[in-house]
Amino acid sequence: MSDQAVADFGLIGLAVMGQNLIMNVADHGFTVVAFNRTVAKVDRFLENEAKGKSIVGAHSVEEFCSKLKKPRRIMLLVMAGKPVDDFIESLLPHVEKGDIIIDGGNSHYPDSNRRTKYLAEKGIRFVGTGVSGGEEGARYGPSLMPGGNEEAWPFIKDIFQSVAAKSDGEACCDWVGDEGAGHYVKMVHNGIEYGDMQLITEAYDILKRGLGMTPAEIGDVFEKWNTGVLDSFLIEITRDILRHNDDDGTALLEKILDAAGQKGTGKWTAINALDLGMPVTLIGEAVFARCLSSLKQERIRASKVLKGPEPDFKGDRKEFIDNLEQALYASKIISYAQGFMLIQEAAKEYKWKLNKPSIALMWRGGCIIRSVFLKDITNAYRTNPDLENLLFDDFFNKAIHNAQAGWRDVVSKSALWGIPTPAFSTALGFYDGYRSRDLPANLLQAQRDYFGAHTFKIKPECASEKYPEGQDIHVNWTGRGGNVSASTYQV
Ligand code: NBP
């Protein structure tokens, strides 16, 4: 090993995430070598933020690699997409078999599947890791969700678990699974984040339009909620946002244009749910709610011509606010249950061994969806790692039953008042569908067979010689069609 090889860890990408993560790694006793495409940023970083820390710089990829102990542990924190592939290509001439390349950007999991295979063919161990928690997380403890080539894990576990956030003394980082599993789990995390945020905005809207409360009053409600079952980072920041006044003494929130942006991870989750045929309805609604919000000009025109009811609150306000807390809690349980249904299906479809208690633990601290609630999910999956659905766990089963009356009150009143609650409503719709032994899909099957000869199966208890159990049956509903059935299709 060259005597230049002083660094335990190398990081490429000196933007906000990279700089903060380097300092976090250095604070935990590791020597880090830093590199960036725009090389001038390396010296600037060394002379400022990195000064006095066990951080060295490199001015070329070759120098960067020569400063790393073997096996080299190299992390990329650059813009997702082509820059990751470009850096991998530029590293290849300077790394050797057994070295580890980690992509910590927000990469789409199929890219990580591809990179794991591509680099394994060259003897390089690839890791695609989800990193959550933004700037502060990177600096003081992110949630880390690594997946890829498992042979890399023993070599990076120590560093990753040292720098990750801790929850009750446990690191919010564990091995997720093969190929792009780490980035997949990060994608679902982001989807759930979309859902949590949408639910919070609906609660705010109901308090504002339904009960006529001011931002400061709503802030007090969120403060109280943050001491109970909803205790979480997103409830906490919402409280602070509601209390943030502009120079004129009014809430800045009410001046912000109501047109939401998105970067795509919620959409990826919803698309994947459709691909896998999983009813992840709440994340889907959360994405569509952002799309609807962005049609601002069209909504202004519609508001002038499309009539609806006005909120007309009667009754006990405190009781209704408690019901709203329950509606938020119950909907959140549904959203996480749906998220884990998706993860479970992905594990089957992509043949990944995904560890559900570890995933819940990784989300408990450091990341945007961190909450007390995730401790209960971790407990549920630790008690029974093969739990079919979160709603079958005793704790969540009781919780959803207790919350139900309040949840139904909120959804029905909002509908009567004309206040949109796509996430609350879809959660309740899912709950009622999931707990229905019989759904009207029999009629759907009959319709499909009527117009397209798509066939149906008979209920086992109604099977007969004419309609044998398990067979694809086509009926000539009109007496005019033929007896040929179409090939069936599945989601
Ligand atoms: P950015 O996503 O803004 O990326 C900036 C870095 O990418 C710089 O080092 C830049 O080099 C490099 N880069 C770019 Br831009 N184009 C490049 C190219 N064509 N070739 C090589 N390098 C290129 O930085 P960030 O916000 O720190 O995020 C880093 C990664 O972490 C991203 O994938 C992001 O999605 C993910 N992430 C971000 C957050 C967050 O809160 N910001 C949270 C979690 C994950 P340059 O200096 O030469 O321009």
Coordinates of C-alpha atoms and ligand atoms in Angstrom, one line a residue:
M1 CA 0.0 0.0 0.0
S2 CA 1.4 3.4 -0.9
D3 CA 2.4 5.6 2.0
Q4 CA 0.0 8.2 0.5
A5 CA -2.9 5.9 1.4
V6 CA -4.0 7.7 4.6
A7 CA -7.7 7.8 4.2
D8 CA -10.3 5.3 5.5
F9 CA -13.1 6.7 3.4
G10 CA -13.3 8.8 0.2
L11 CA -16.2 11.1 -0.7
I12 CA -16.8 12.7 -4.1
G13 CA -19.3 15.6 -4.3
L14 CA -18.7 18.7 -2.3
A15 CA -22.2 20.2 -2.3
V16 CA -24.4 20.5 0.8
M17 CA -24.8 16.7 1.4
G18 CA -21.2 15.7 0.7
Q19 CA -19.5 18.4 2.8
N20 CA -21.7 17.7 5.8
L21 CA -21.3 13.9 5.6
I22 CA -17.5 14.2 5.3
M23 CA -17.4 16.2 8.5
N24 CA -19.7 13.7 10.2
V25 CA -17.4 10.8 9.1
A26 CA -14.3 12.8 10.3
D27 CA -16.0 13.5 13.7
H28 CA -16.3 9.8 14.2
G29 CA -12.5 9.2 14.0
F30 CA -12.1 8.3 10.3
T31 CA -9.7 10.1 7.9
V32 CA -11.6 11.2 4.8
V33 CA -10.3 12.2 1.4
A34 CA -12.5 14.6 -0.5
F35 CA -12.9 15.3 -4.2
N36 CA -15.2 17.3 -6.5
R37 CA -15.7 17.8 -10.2
T38 CA -15.1 21.5 -9.8
V39 CA -11.7 21.0 -8.2
A40 CA -11.5 24.6 -6.8
K41 CA -14.2 23.6 -4.3
V42 CA -11.8 21.0 -2.7
D43 CA -9.3 23.7 -1.6
R44 CA -12.1 26.0 -0.5
F45 CA -13.6 23.2 1.6
L46 CA -10.2 22.3 3.1
E47 CA -9.4 25.9 4.0
N48 CA -12.8 26.5 5.6
E49 CA -15.3 23.9 6.9
A50 CA -12.8 21.1 6.9
K51 CA -9.9 23.0 8.6
G52 CA -8.5 21.2 11.7
K53 CA -10.3 17.9 10.9
S54 CA -9.0 14.6 9.7
I55 CA -9.9 15.5 6.1
V56 CA -7.5 15.6 3.1
G57 CA -8.1 16.7 -0.4
A58 CA -7.4 15.4 -3.9
H59 CA -7.2 17.3 -7.2
S60 CA -7.8 14.3 -9.5
V61 CA -9.6 11.0 -9.4
E62 CA -6.2 9.3 -9.6
E63 CA -4.8 11.2 -6.6
F64 CA -8.1 10.6 -4.8
C65 CA -7.8 6.8 -5.2
S66 CA -4.2 6.7 -4.3
K67 CA -5.0 8.3 -0.9
L68 CA -7.4 5.6 0.1
K69 CA -6.6 2.5 2.1
K70 CA -7.6 -0.8 0.6
P71 CA -10.2 -2.1 0.0
R72 CA -11.1 1.5 -1.1
R73 CA -14.4 2.8 0.3
I74 CA -15.6 5.5 -2.1
M75 CA -18.9 7.3 -1.8
L76 CA -20.5 9.5 -4.5
L77 CA -22.8 12.3 -3.4
V78 CA -23.4 13.9 -6.7
M79 CA -26.5 14.7 -8.7
A80 CA -28.4 11.5 -9.5
G81 CA -28.3 10.2 -13.1
K82 CA -25.5 10.5 -15.6
P83 CA -23.0 12.2 -13.2
V84 CA -23.0 9.0 -11.2
D85 CA -22.3 6.8 -14.2
D86 CA -19.6 9.3 -15.4
F87 CA -17.9 9.2 -12.0
I88 CA -18.0 5.4 -11.9
E89 CA -16.3 5.3 -15.4
S90 CA -13.6 7.7 -14.3
L91 CA -12.9 5.7 -11.1
L92 CA -12.6 2.4 -12.9
P93 CA -9.0 2.7 -14.2
H94 CA -7.9 3.6 -10.6
V95 CA -9.6 1.1 -8.5
E96 CA -9.1 -2.7 -8.1
K97 CA -11.0 -5.9 -7.4
G98 CA -12.6 -5.8 -4.0
D99 CA -12.9 -2.0 -3.8
I100 CA -16.2 -0.5 -2.9
I101 CA -18.1 2.2 -4.7
I102 CA -21.2 3.7 -2.9
D103 CA -23.8 5.9 -4.5
G104 CA -25.5 8.0 -1.8
G105 CA -27.6 10.2 -4.2
N106 CA -31.3 10.0 -4.8
S107 CA -30.9 7.4 -7.6
H108 CA -33.8 5.5 -9.0
Y109 CA -33.5 1.9 -7.9
P110 CA -33.3 0.3 -11.5
D111 CA -30.1 2.3 -12.0
S112 CA -28.7 0.8 -8.8
N113 CA -29.7 -2.7 -10.0
R114 CA -27.9 -2.1 -13.2
R115 CA -24.8 -0.6 -11.5
T116 CA -24.5 -3.5 -9.0
K117 CA -24.4 -6.0 -11.8
Y118 CA -22.1 -4.0 -14.0
L119 CA -19.5 -3.4 -11.3
A120 CA -19.8 -7.0 -9.9
E121 CA -18.6 -8.2 -13.4
K122 CA -15.5 -6.1 -12.8
G123 CA -14.9 -7.3 -9.3
I124 CA -16.0 -4.0 -7.8
R125 CA -18.6 -4.1 -5.0
F126 CA -21.3 -1.5 -5.5
V127 CA -23.6 -0.1 -2.8
G128 CA -26.6 2.1 -3.5
T129 CA -27.6 3.8 -0.3
G130 CA -30.6 5.9 0.6
V131 CA -29.6 8.9 2.6
S132 CA -32.3 10.9 4.4
G133 CA -32.3 13.8 6.7
G134 CA -31.1 16.7 4.5
E135 CA -28.2 18.9 5.4
E136 CA -28.6 18.6 9.2
G137 CA -29.0 14.8 9.0
A138 CA -25.9 14.5 6.9
R139 CA -23.9 16.5 9.4
Y140 CA -25.2 15.0 12.7
G141 CA -26.8 11.7 11.9
P142 CA -28.7 10.7 8.8
S143 CA -30.9 7.7 8.2
L144 CA -28.9 5.4 5.9
M145 CA -30.4 2.6 3.8
P146 CA -27.7 0.7 2.1
G147 CA -28.2 -2.1 -0.4
G148 CA -26.3 -3.7 -3.3
N149 CA -23.4 -6.1 -3.2
E150 CA -23.7 -7.6 0.3
E151 CA -20.0 -8.5 0.3
A152 CA -19.3 -4.7 0.9
W153 CA -21.4 -4.5 4.1
P154 CA -18.7 -5.8 6.6
F155 CA -16.3 -3.2 5.2
I156 CA -18.6 -0.2 5.5
K157 CA -20.9 -1.2 8.4
D158 CA -18.6 0.4 11.0
I159 CA -18.5 3.8 9.3
F160 CA -22.1 3.8 8.3
Q161 CA -23.5 2.8 11.7
S162 CA -21.2 5.3 13.5
V163 CA -22.3 8.3 11.5
A164 CA -26.0 7.4 11.3
A165 CA -28.7 8.8 13.6
K166 CA -29.4 6.8 16.7
S167 CA -32.7 5.8 18.1
D168 CA -32.8 4.4 21.7
G169 CA -29.0 3.8 21.2
E170 CA -29.6 1.8 17.9
A171 CA -28.1 3.0 14.6
C172 CA -30.8 4.0 12.0
C173 CA -28.8 2.1 9.5
D174 CA -28.7 -1.6 8.6
W175 CA -28.2 -3.7 5.4
V176 CA -31.4 -3.5 3.4
G177 CA -30.9 -6.1 0.6
D178 CA -29.5 -6.9 -2.8
E179 CA -29.1 -4.7 -5.9
G180 CA -31.2 -1.5 -5.7
A181 CA -33.0 -2.5 -2.5
G182 CA -31.5 0.4 -0.6
H183 CA -32.6 3.0 -3.1
Y184 CA -36.0 1.2 -3.4
V185 CA -36.6 1.6 0.3
K186 CA -35.5 5.2 0.2
M187 CA -38.0 5.7 -2.7
V188 CA -40.8 4.2 -0.6
H189 CA -39.7 6.4 2.4
N190 CA -40.1 9.5 0.2
G191 CA -43.5 8.3 -1.0
I192 CA -44.6 7.9 2.6
E193 CA -43.2 11.4 3.3
Y194 CA -45.5 12.7 0.5
G195 CA -48.4 10.9 2.2
D196 CA -47.6 12.3 5.7
M197 CA -47.3 15.8 4.4
Q198 CA -50.6 15.6 2.5
L199 CA -52.4 14.3 5.6
I200 CA -51.0 17.2 7.6
T201 CA -52.1 19.8 5.0
E202 CA -55.6 18.3 5.0
A203 CA -55.8 18.6 8.8
Y204 CA -54.6 22.3 8.5
D205 CA -57.2 23.0 5.8
I206 CA -60.1 21.5 7.9
L207 CA -59.0 23.6 11.0
K208 CA -58.7 26.7 8.8
R209 CA -61.7 26.5 6.6
G210 CA -63.9 24.2 8.6
L211 CA -63.4 25.7 12.1
G212 CA -62.2 29.1 11.0
M213 CA -59.0 29.0 13.1
T214 CA -56.0 31.3 12.7
P215 CA -52.5 29.9 11.9
A216 CA -51.5 30.7 15.5
E217 CA -54.4 28.7 16.9
I218 CA -53.7 25.8 14.5
G219 CA -50.1 26.0 15.7
D220 CA -51.3 25.4 19.2
V221 CA -53.2 22.3 18.1
F222 CA -50.1 20.9 16.4
E223 CA -48.1 21.6 19.5
K224 CA -50.5 19.5 21.5
W225 CA -50.6 16.7 18.9
N226 CA -46.8 16.6 19.0
T227 CA -47.0 15.3 22.6
G228 CA -49.2 12.4 21.7
V229 CA -49.4 9.6 19.1
L230 CA -48.5 11.9 16.2
D231 CA -45.2 13.1 17.8
S232 CA -43.0 13.5 14.8
F233 CA -40.6 15.7 12.9
L234 CA -43.2 16.8 10.3
I235 CA -45.8 17.7 13.0
E236 CA -43.1 19.7 14.9
I237 CA -42.0 21.7 11.8
T238 CA -45.6 22.4 10.9
R239 CA -46.2 23.9 14.3
D240 CA -43.2 26.2 13.8
I241 CA -44.3 27.1 10.3
L242 CA -47.8 28.0 11.5
R243 CA -46.2 30.3 14.1
H244 CA -43.7 32.0 11.8
N245 CA -44.8 35.6 11.3
D246 CA -43.6 37.9 8.5
D247 CA -42.4 41.4 9.3
D248 CA -46.0 42.7 9.2
G249 CA -46.9 40.4 12.1
T250 CA -49.0 38.0 10.0
A251 CA -48.3 34.4 9.2
L252 CA -45.9 34.0 6.3
L253 CA -47.7 30.7 5.5
E254 CA -50.8 32.5 4.3
K255 CA -48.7 34.4 1.7
I256 CA -47.1 31.3 0.1
L257 CA -48.5 30.3 -3.3
D258 CA -50.6 27.2 -3.0
A259 CA -49.0 25.3 -5.9
A260 CA -46.8 22.4 -4.8
G261 CA -43.7 21.2 -6.5
Q262 CA -42.3 17.7 -6.6
K263 CA -39.0 16.1 -7.6
G264 CA -40.4 12.7 -8.6
T265 CA -39.8 10.1 -5.8
G266 CA -43.5 10.1 -4.8
K267 CA -44.4 9.6 -8.5
W268 CA -41.8 6.7 -8.8
T269 CA -43.4 5.0 -5.7
A270 CA -46.9 5.4 -7.2
I271 CA -45.8 4.1 -10.6
N272 CA -44.1 1.1 -9.0
A273 CA -47.2 0.4 -6.9
L274 CA -49.2 0.3 -10.1
D275 CA -46.6 -1.9 -11.8
L276 CA -46.7 -4.4 -8.8
G277 CA -50.5 -4.2 -8.5
M278 CA -50.4 -3.0 -4.9
P279 CA -53.1 -0.6 -3.7
V280 CA -50.8 2.1 -2.3
T281 CA -53.7 4.6 -2.7
L282 CA -52.6 7.2 -0.2
I283 CA -49.2 8.0 -1.8
G284 CA -51.0 8.1 -5.2
E285 CA -53.5 10.6 -3.9
A286 CA -50.7 12.6 -2.3
V287 CA -49.0 12.9 -5.7
F288 CA -52.2 13.8 -7.5
A289 CA -53.1 16.4 -4.8
R290 CA -49.8 18.1 -5.6
C291 CA -50.7 17.9 -9.4
L292 CA -54.1 19.4 -8.7
S293 CA -52.6 22.2 -6.5
S294 CA -50.4 23.2 -9.4
L295 CA -53.4 24.0 -11.6
K296 CA -53.7 27.3 -9.8
Q297 CA -55.1 29.4 -12.7
E298 CA -57.6 26.8 -13.7
R299 CA -58.7 26.4 -10.1
I300 CA -59.2 30.2 -9.8
R301 CA -61.5 30.0 -12.9
A302 CA -63.3 26.9 -11.5
S303 CA -63.9 28.5 -8.1
K304 CA -66.1 31.1 -9.9
V305 CA -68.3 28.7 -11.7
L306 CA -68.4 25.4 -9.7
K307 CA -70.7 25.7 -6.7
G308 CA -70.4 23.6 -3.5
P309 CA -71.5 23.8 0.2
E310 CA -69.9 26.1 2.8
P311 CA -68.5 24.8 6.1
D312 CA -71.1 25.0 8.8
F313 CA -69.6 23.8 12.0
K314 CA -71.9 23.0 14.9
G315 CA -71.0 21.1 18.0
D316 CA -68.1 20.7 20.3
R317 CA -64.8 22.0 18.8
K318 CA -62.5 20.3 21.2
E319 CA -64.2 17.0 20.5
F320 CA -63.9 17.5 16.7
I321 CA -60.2 18.5 17.0
D322 CA -59.7 15.2 18.9
N323 CA -61.5 13.4 16.1
L324 CA -59.2 15.1 13.6
E325 CA -56.2 13.8 15.5
Q326 CA -57.6 10.3 15.3
A327 CA -58.3 10.7 11.6
L328 CA -54.7 11.8 11.0
Y329 CA -53.4 8.9 13.1
A330 CA -55.6 6.2 11.5
S331 CA -54.8 7.5 8.0
K332 CA -51.1 7.4 8.8
I333 CA -51.4 3.8 9.9
I334 CA -53.1 3.0 6.6
S335 CA -50.3 4.8 4.7
Y336 CA -47.5 2.9 6.4
A337 CA -49.4 -0.4 6.1
Q338 CA -49.7 0.3 2.3
G339 CA -46.0 1.2 2.2
F340 CA -45.0 -2.0 3.8
M341 CA -47.4 -4.0 1.5
L342 CA -45.4 -2.5 -1.4
I343 CA -42.0 -3.4 0.2
Q344 CA -43.2 -6.9 0.8
E345 CA -44.4 -7.3 -2.8
A346 CA -41.2 -5.9 -4.1
A347 CA -39.2 -8.4 -2.1
K348 CA -41.2 -11.2 -3.7
E349 CA -41.0 -9.7 -7.2
Y350 CA -37.4 -8.7 -7.2
K351 CA -36.3 -11.7 -5.0
W352 CA -34.8 -9.4 -2.4
K353 CA -34.5 -10.5 1.3
L354 CA -35.9 -7.3 2.9
N355 CA -35.8 -7.0 6.7
K356 CA -38.9 -5.1 7.7
P357 CA -38.0 -4.5 11.4
S358 CA -34.7 -3.0 10.2
I359 CA -36.4 -0.8 7.7
A360 CA -38.8 0.6 10.3
L361 CA -35.8 1.1 12.6
M362 CA -33.9 3.0 9.8
W363 CA -36.8 5.4 9.5
R364 CA -37.1 6.0 13.3
G365 CA -34.4 8.6 13.5
G366 CA -32.5 11.0 11.2
C367 CA -35.0 11.1 8.4
I368 CA -37.9 13.3 7.5
I369 CA -40.6 10.8 8.5
R370 CA -39.0 10.1 11.9
S371 CA -41.6 9.7 14.6
V372 CA -42.5 7.9 17.8
F373 CA -45.0 5.9 15.7
L374 CA -42.1 4.1 13.9
K375 CA -41.1 2.6 17.2
D376 CA -44.5 0.9 17.3
I377 CA -43.9 -0.4 13.7
T378 CA -40.4 -1.6 14.6
N379 CA -42.0 -3.5 17.6
A380 CA -44.7 -5.0 15.5
Y381 CA -42.3 -6.4 12.9
R382 CA -39.8 -7.5 15.6
T383 CA -42.6 -9.4 17.4
N384 CA -43.6 -11.0 14.1
P385 CA -41.2 -10.5 11.1
D386 CA -43.7 -12.4 8.9
L387 CA -46.6 -10.2 9.7
E388 CA -48.9 -10.2 6.7
N389 CA -50.1 -6.7 7.2
L390 CA -49.5 -4.0 9.9
L391 CA -53.2 -3.9 10.5
F392 CA -53.1 -7.5 11.8
D393 CA -50.7 -6.5 14.6
D394 CA -52.5 -6.2 17.9
F395 CA -51.3 -2.7 18.7
F396 CA -52.3 -1.3 15.3
N397 CA -55.5 -3.3 15.2
K398 CA -56.6 -1.7 18.5
A399 CA -55.3 1.7 17.4
I400 CA -57.3 1.8 14.2
H401 CA -60.5 0.5 16.0
N402 CA -60.2 3.3 18.6
A403 CA -59.6 5.9 15.9
Q404 CA -62.4 4.8 13.6
A405 CA -65.4 6.8 14.9
G406 CA -63.4 10.1 14.9
W407 CA -62.0 9.3 11.4
R408 CA -65.4 8.7 9.9
D409 CA -66.8 11.9 11.5
V410 CA -64.0 14.0 10.0
V411 CA -64.3 12.4 6.5
S412 CA -68.1 12.8 6.4
K413 CA -68.1 16.3 7.8
S414 CA -65.4 17.4 5.3
A415 CA -67.4 16.0 2.4
L416 CA -70.5 17.9 3.6
W417 CA -68.5 21.1 4.0
G418 CA -66.9 20.8 0.6
I419 CA -63.3 20.6 2.0
P420 CA -61.2 18.2 -0.1
T421 CA -59.6 15.3 1.9
P422 CA -58.2 13.0 -0.8
A423 CA -55.7 11.3 1.6
F424 CA -58.1 11.0 4.6
S425 CA -60.8 9.7 2.3
T426 CA -58.7 7.2 0.4
A427 CA -57.3 5.8 3.6
L428 CA -60.8 5.2 4.9
G429 CA -61.9 3.8 1.5
F430 CA -58.9 1.4 1.6
Y431 CA -59.7 0.4 5.2
D432 CA -63.3 -0.5 4.3
G433 CA -62.2 -2.3 1.1
Y434 CA -59.5 -4.3 2.9
R435 CA -61.8 -5.4 5.6
S436 CA -64.6 -6.4 3.1
R437 CA -64.9 -10.1 2.7
D438 CA -67.0 -9.4 -0.4
L439 CA -66.4 -6.6 -2.9
P440 CA -68.4 -5.7 -6.0
A441 CA -65.6 -7.0 -8.2
N442 CA -68.0 -9.9 -9.2
L443 CA -69.9 -7.3 -11.2
L444 CA -66.6 -6.0 -12.8
Q445 CA -65.7 -9.5 -13.9
A446 CA -69.2 -10.0 -15.4
Q447 CA -68.9 -6.7 -17.3
R448 CA -65.5 -7.6 -18.5
D449 CA -66.7 -10.9 -19.7
Y450 CA -69.9 -9.4 -21.3
F451 CA -68.1 -6.9 -23.5
G452 CA -64.7 -8.5 -23.9
A453 CA -65.0 -12.2 -23.3
H454 CA -62.3 -11.8 -20.6
T455 CA -63.8 -14.7 -18.5
F456 CA -64.4 -15.0 -14.8
K457 CA -64.1 -17.7 -12.1
I458 CA -67.0 -19.0 -10.1
K459 CA -67.1 -18.7 -6.3
P460 CA -66.0 -22.1 -4.8
E461 CA -69.4 -22.5 -3.0
C462 CA -71.3 -22.0 -6.3
A463 CA -69.2 -24.4 -8.4
S464 CA -71.0 -27.0 -10.4
E465 CA -70.6 -29.2 -13.4
K466 CA -71.6 -26.3 -15.6
Y467 CA -69.3 -23.8 -13.7
P468 CA -66.3 -25.8 -12.4
E469 CA -64.2 -24.3 -9.6
G470 CA -61.0 -22.6 -10.7
Q471 CA -61.7 -22.6 -14.4
D472 CA -61.9 -19.5 -16.7
I473 CA -65.5 -19.3 -17.7
H474 CA -67.1 -17.3 -20.5
V475 CA -70.8 -16.9 -20.9
N476 CA -72.6 -15.8 -24.0
W477 CA -74.5 -13.0 -22.1
T478 CA -76.5 -11.7 -25.1
G479 CA -77.0 -14.8 -27.1
R480 CA -75.4 -13.0 -30.0
G481 CA -71.7 -13.4 -29.3
G482 CA -69.5 -16.5 -29.9
N483 CA -68.0 -18.8 -27.4
V484 CA -64.4 -17.8 -27.8
S485 CA -62.8 -16.1 -24.8
A486 CA -60.1 -13.5 -24.9
S487 CA -56.7 -14.2 -23.4
T488 CA -56.9 -12.9 -19.8
Y489 CA -54.6 -10.2 -18.5
Q490 CA -53.3 -9.6 -15.0
V491 CA -51.9 -6.5 -13.3
Ligands
NBP1 P1 -26.6 18.3 -5.9 O1 -27.7 17.3 -6.1 O2 -26.9 19.7 -6.0 O3 -25.3 17.9 -6.7 C1 -24.2 18.7 -6.7 C2 -23.0 17.8 -6.9 O4 -23.1 17.1 -8.1 C3 -21.7 18.7 -7.0 O5 -20.7 18.0 -6.4 C4 -21.6 18.8 -8.5 O6 -20.3 19.1 -8.9 C5 -22.0 17.4 -8.9 N1 -22.3 17.3 -10.3 C6 -23.3 17.9 -11.0 BR1 -24.5 19.1 -10.4 N2 -23.3 17.6 -12.3 C7 -22.3 16.8 -12.5 C8 -21.8 16.1 -13.6 N3 -22.3 16.2 -14.8 N4 -20.7 15.3 -13.4 C9 -20.1 15.2 -12.2 N5 -20.6 15.8 -11.1 C10 -21.6 16.6 -11.2 O7 -26.0 18.1 -4.4 P2 -26.7 17.7 -3.0 O8 -27.9 18.5 -2.7 O9 -25.6 17.8 -2.0 O10 -27.2 16.2 -3.2 C11 -26.3 15.2 -3.5 C12 -27.1 13.9 -3.8 O11 -27.7 13.6 -2.6 C13 -28.2 14.1 -4.8 O12 -28.4 12.9 -5.5 C14 -29.4 14.4 -4.0 O13 -30.6 14.0 -4.7 C15 -29.2 13.5 -2.8 N6 -29.8 14.0 -1.6 C16 -30.0 15.3 -1.3 C17 -30.6 15.7 -0.1 C18 -30.7 17.1 0.2 O14 -31.4 17.4 1.2 N7 -30.1 18.0 -0.5 C19 -31.1 14.7 0.8 C20 -30.9 13.4 0.5 C21 -30.2 13.0 -0.7 P3 -19.8 20.6 -9.2 O15 -19.5 21.2 -7.8 O16 -18.6 20.5 -10.0 O17 -21.0 21.3 -9.9

